[in-house]
């Protein structure tokens, strides 16, 4: 079945350093979504990318969708302690089926050392 | 209103108890989801309701019984659970079968089975 992978699993950075997490799907995705889950919290939607090669920015966060629509990345510039949490990418199960099922990657857990 | 609410926030139950988790949204979404999340793992899909009909059951044991009384409410009835069922249970909602299927998550119910 379809698989969504993320690397790294964990990342510890000094505050002010940059951070990147990578997401790879075994199949082509119609879109990719990114969620953030703070410790003790619930997943919160960050962004959705739809177009091949799309790049979107949210303040210090930059999201990219690969040309083949099978990979994506999230880059955070100059991390802050508020960036701590687990970042999940997620994509619809298949291009052929309905969009009711979303496959989540295993997540990248970010720790920021003040 | 972009809020999904869940009650209770915490639940402790014995293996012989019967309890229910409740979820409510007023965003007009017609797809609602139950996820189970273990510590340091991504959300794991359990059920999807689309237009108040069960569209996906991810081979969940019958001790979990979902119910969708109307388009705003989603319940999860629990009976004869096992200690390994202890987890965070998340409800989410979205527009079904749409290219923009962003999921909005509730805060979750943290369930402990003794």
GROMACS .gro file of C-alpha atoms in nm:
model
  228
    1UNK     CA    1   0.000   0.000   0.000
    2UNK     CA    2   0.086   0.365  -0.013
    3UNK     CA    3   0.356   0.477   0.230
    4UNK     CA    4   0.461   0.821   0.347
    5UNK     CA    5   0.804   0.853   0.505
    6UNK     CA    6   0.970   1.140   0.685
    7UNK     CA    7   1.327   1.214   0.785
    8UNK     CA    8   1.474   1.281   1.024
    9UNK     CA    9   1.272   1.120   1.303
   10UNK     CA   10   1.418   1.360   1.559
   11UNK     CA   11   1.606   1.687   1.532
   12UNK     CA   12   1.763   1.890   1.809
   13UNK     CA   13   1.873   2.240   1.717
   14UNK     CA   14   2.010   2.542   1.895
   15UNK     CA   15   1.769   2.833   1.894
   16UNK     CA   16   1.840   3.044   1.587
   17UNK     CA   17   1.955   2.752   1.373
   18UNK     CA   18   1.762   2.639   1.068
   19UNK     CA   19   1.563   2.314   1.048
   20UNK     CA   20   1.439   2.104   0.758
   21UNK     CA   21   1.220   1.795   0.748
   22UNK     CA   22   1.168   1.587   0.437
   23UNK     CA   23   0.865   1.387   0.332
   24UNK     CA   24   0.855   1.116   0.067
   25UNK     CA   25   0.559   0.925  -0.070
   26UNK     CA   26   0.571   0.589  -0.246
   27UNK     CA   27   0.305   0.716  -0.489
   28UNK     CA   28   0.223   1.043  -0.661
   29UNK     CA   29   0.011   1.270  -0.446
   30UNK     CA   30  -0.269   1.500  -0.556
   31UNK     CA   31  -0.174   1.728  -0.269
   32UNK     CA   32   0.034   1.729   0.047
   33UNK     CA   33  -0.056   1.875   0.381
   34UNK     CA   34   0.159   1.967   0.677
   35UNK     CA   35   0.048   1.959   1.038
   36UNK     CA   36   0.217   2.061   1.361
   37UNK     CA   37   0.150   1.896   1.695
   38UNK     CA   38   0.282   2.062   2.008
   39UNK     CA   39   0.370   1.838   2.305
   40UNK     CA   40   0.044   1.742   2.474
   41UNK     CA   41  -0.159   1.899   2.194
   42UNK     CA   42  -0.339   1.790   1.881
   43UNK     CA   43  -0.239   1.818   1.513
   44UNK     CA   44  -0.295   2.165   1.371
   45UNK     CA   45  -0.311   2.223   0.999
   46UNK     CA   46  -0.029   2.439   0.864
   47UNK     CA   47  -0.058   2.437   0.487
   48UNK     CA   48  -0.159   2.243   0.177
   49UNK     CA   49   0.041   2.225  -0.145
   50UNK     CA   50  -0.128   2.119  -0.467
   51UNK     CA   51   0.082   2.213  -0.767
   52UNK     CA   52   0.399   2.044  -0.889
   53UNK     CA   53   0.702   2.246  -0.776
   54UNK     CA   54   0.491   2.471  -0.556
   55UNK     CA   55   0.663   2.678  -0.289
   56UNK     CA   56   0.473   2.853  -0.013
   57UNK     CA   57   0.598   3.063   0.275
   58UNK     CA   58   0.451   3.139   0.614
   59UNK     CA   59   0.679   3.383   0.795
   60UNK     CA   60   0.987   3.172   0.882
   61UNK     CA   61   0.839   2.850   0.736
   62UNK     CA   62   0.896   2.751   0.373
   63UNK     CA   63   0.710   2.457   0.221
   64UNK     CA   64   0.798   2.289  -0.108
   65UNK     CA   65   0.621   2.028  -0.318
   66UNK     CA   66   0.843   1.828  -0.552
   67UNK     CA   67   0.816   1.836  -0.928
   68UNK     CA   68   0.706   1.472  -0.935
   69UNK     CA   69   0.456   1.535  -0.653
   70UNK     CA   70   0.608   1.254  -0.449
   71UNK     CA   71   0.812   1.455  -0.203
   72UNK     CA   72   0.791   1.767   0.004
   73UNK     CA   73   0.993   1.962   0.255
   74UNK     CA   74   0.939   2.204   0.538
   75UNK     CA   75   1.217   2.446   0.622
   76UNK     CA   76   1.218   2.669   0.928
   77UNK     CA   77   1.459   2.961   0.933
   78UNK     CA   78   1.606   3.076   1.263
   79UNK     CA   79   1.413   2.840   1.489
   80UNK     CA   80   1.248   2.965   1.806
   81UNK     CA   81   1.133   2.775   2.114
   82UNK     CA   82   0.776   2.817   1.989
   83UNK     CA   83   0.865   2.590   1.696
   84UNK     CA   84   0.899   2.288   1.926
   85UNK     CA   85   0.670   2.003   1.830
   86UNK     CA   86   0.620   1.721   1.586
   87UNK     CA   87   0.571   1.804   1.220
   88UNK     CA   88   0.365   1.561   1.014
   89UNK     CA   89   0.320   1.553   0.641
   90UNK     CA   90   0.009   1.385   0.507
   91UNK     CA   91  -0.135   1.303   0.169
   92UNK     CA   92  -0.455   1.156   0.024
   93UNK     CA   93  -0.451   0.780  -0.008
   94UNK     CA   94  -0.455   0.767  -0.385
   95UNK     CA   95  -0.514   0.974  -0.695
   96UNK     CA   96  -0.782   0.726  -0.800
   97UNK     CA   97  -0.991   0.706  -0.486
   98UNK     CA   98  -1.184   0.961  -0.290
   99UNK     CA   99  -1.004   1.209  -0.075
  100UNK     CA  100  -1.160   1.082   0.245
  101UNK     CA  101  -0.847   0.904   0.369
  102UNK     CA  102  -0.524   1.082   0.442
  103UNK     CA  103  -0.200   0.897   0.508
  104UNK     CA  104   0.020   1.056   0.774
  105UNK     CA  105   0.396   1.032   0.775
  106UNK     CA  106   0.563   0.921   1.100
  107UNK     CA  107   0.654   1.281   1.187
  108UNK     CA  108   0.970   1.471   1.272
  109UNK     CA  109   1.006   1.574   1.633
  110UNK     CA  110   1.183   1.909   1.672
  111UNK     CA  111   1.350   2.019   1.994
  112UNK     CA  112   1.490   2.369   2.025
  113UNK     CA  113   1.760   2.438   2.282
  114UNK     CA  114   1.737   2.795   2.413
  115UNK     CA  115  -1.597   2.894   1.371
  116UNK     CA  116  -1.310   2.656   1.292
  117UNK     CA  117  -1.335   2.456   1.608
  118UNK     CA  118  -1.386   2.087   1.667
  119UNK     CA  119  -1.480   2.008   2.025
  120UNK     CA  120  -1.439   1.677   2.203
  121UNK     CA  121  -1.563   1.551   2.538
  122UNK     CA  122  -1.444   1.433   2.776
  123UNK     CA  123  -1.083   1.555   2.777
  124UNK     CA  124  -0.972   1.266   2.994
  125UNK     CA  125  -1.132   0.929   3.057
  126UNK     CA  126  -1.029   0.642   3.279
  127UNK     CA  127  -1.226   0.322   3.244
  128UNK     CA  128  -1.210  -0.039   3.343
  129UNK     CA  129  -1.216  -0.323   3.095
  130UNK     CA  130  -1.581  -0.400   3.172
  131UNK     CA  131  -1.708  -0.044   3.144
  132UNK     CA  132  -1.911   0.111   2.864
  133UNK     CA  133  -1.834   0.471   2.778
  134UNK     CA  134  -1.874   0.711   2.487
  135UNK     CA  135  -1.657   0.979   2.335
  136UNK     CA  136  -1.826   1.276   2.173
  137UNK     CA  137  -1.719   1.512   1.896
  138UNK     CA  138  -1.893   1.817   1.753
  139UNK     CA  139  -1.821   2.060   1.471
  140UNK     CA  140  -2.018   2.351   1.327
  141UNK     CA  141  -1.814   2.423   1.016
  142UNK     CA  142  -2.059   2.254   0.782
  143UNK     CA  143  -1.809   1.978   0.711
  144UNK     CA  144  -1.961   1.658   0.582
  145UNK     CA  145  -1.673   1.422   0.660
  146UNK     CA  146  -1.581   1.329   1.015
  147UNK     CA  147  -1.303   1.105   1.135
  148UNK     CA  148  -1.188   0.911   1.438
  149UNK     CA  149  -0.816   0.863   1.487
  150UNK     CA  150  -0.618   0.683   1.753
  151UNK     CA  151  -0.278   0.822   1.846
  152UNK     CA  152  -0.018   0.651   2.060
  153UNK     CA  153   0.270   0.847   2.211
  154UNK     CA  154   0.533   0.957   1.955
  155UNK     CA  155   0.331   0.809   1.667
  156UNK     CA  156   0.122   0.967   1.392
  157UNK     CA  157  -0.258   0.963   1.408
  158UNK     CA  158  -0.391   0.624   1.298
  159UNK     CA  159  -0.720   0.633   1.111
  160UNK     CA  160  -1.005   0.431   1.261
  161UNK     CA  161  -1.327   0.543   1.093
  162UNK     CA  162  -1.450   0.793   0.835
  163UNK     CA  163  -1.807   0.915   0.800
  164UNK     CA  164  -1.901   1.093   0.482
  165UNK     CA  165  -2.244   1.256   0.466
  166UNK     CA  166  -2.335   1.073   0.788
  167UNK     CA  167  -2.261   0.733   0.635
  168UNK     CA  168  -1.971   0.514   0.740
  169UNK     CA  169  -1.735   0.515   0.442
  170UNK     CA  170  -1.417   0.373   0.592
  171UNK     CA  171  -1.361   0.126   0.875
  172UNK     CA  172  -0.993   0.046   0.908
  173UNK     CA  173  -1.057  -0.304   1.044
  174UNK     CA  174  -1.115  -0.167   1.391
  175UNK     CA  175  -1.218  -0.421   1.660
  176UNK     CA  176  -1.589  -0.429   1.735
  177UNK     CA  177  -1.530  -0.305   2.090
  178UNK     CA  178  -1.514   0.037   1.920
  179UNK     CA  179  -1.850   0.139   1.772
  180UNK     CA  180  -1.885   0.468   1.586
  181UNK     CA  181  -2.207   0.661   1.542
  182UNK     CA  182  -2.290   0.974   1.346
  183UNK     CA  183  -2.631   1.102   1.465
  184UNK     CA  184  -2.619   1.406   1.237
  185UNK     CA  185  -2.377   1.608   1.026
  186UNK     CA  186  -2.237   1.793   1.330
  187UNK     CA  187  -2.196   1.510   1.577
  188UNK     CA  188  -1.978   1.203   1.595
  189UNK     CA  189  -1.968   0.952   1.878
  190UNK     CA  190  -1.739   0.663   1.957
  191UNK     CA  191  -1.890   0.400   2.185
  192UNK     CA  192  -1.644   0.196   2.386
  193UNK     CA  193  -1.708  -0.144   2.542
  194UNK     CA  194  -1.482  -0.411   2.688
  195UNK     CA  195  -1.165  -0.227   2.600
  196UNK     CA  196  -0.816  -0.359   2.663
  197UNK     CA  197  -0.526  -0.176   2.832
  198UNK     CA  198  -0.351  -0.149   2.494
  199UNK     CA  199  -0.642   0.068   2.377
  200UNK     CA  200  -0.514   0.345   2.603
  201UNK     CA  201  -0.428   0.634   2.373
  202UNK     CA  202  -0.528   0.981   2.259
  203UNK     CA  203  -0.848   0.962   2.051
  204UNK     CA  204  -0.877   1.242   1.802
  205UNK     CA  205  -1.179   1.355   1.608
  206UNK     CA  206  -1.139   1.552   1.286
  207UNK     CA  207  -1.361   1.696   1.019
  208UNK     CA  208  -1.322   1.809   0.659
  209UNK     CA  209  -1.506   1.860   0.335
  210UNK     CA  210  -1.532   1.513   0.180
  211UNK     CA  211  -1.420   1.418  -0.168
  212UNK     CA  212  -1.274   1.760  -0.237
  213UNK     CA  213  -0.928   1.857  -0.352
  214UNK     CA  214  -0.888   2.074  -0.045
  215UNK     CA  215  -0.943   1.812   0.220
  216UNK     CA  216  -0.776   1.986   0.509
  217UNK     CA  217  -0.863   1.816   0.832
  218UNK     CA  218  -0.945   2.012   1.143
  219UNK     CA  219  -0.865   1.819   1.459
  220UNK     CA  220  -1.027   1.842   1.798
  221UNK     CA  221  -0.818   1.851   2.116
  222UNK     CA  222  -0.867   1.480   2.172
  223UNK     CA  223  -0.976   1.254   2.456
  224UNK     CA  224  -0.694   1.097   2.651
  225UNK     CA  225  -0.817   0.748   2.735
  226UNK     CA  226  -0.670   0.519   2.998
  227UNK     CA  227  -0.797   0.162   3.026
  228UNK     CA  228  -0.720  -0.011   3.353
   0.00000   0.00000   0.00000
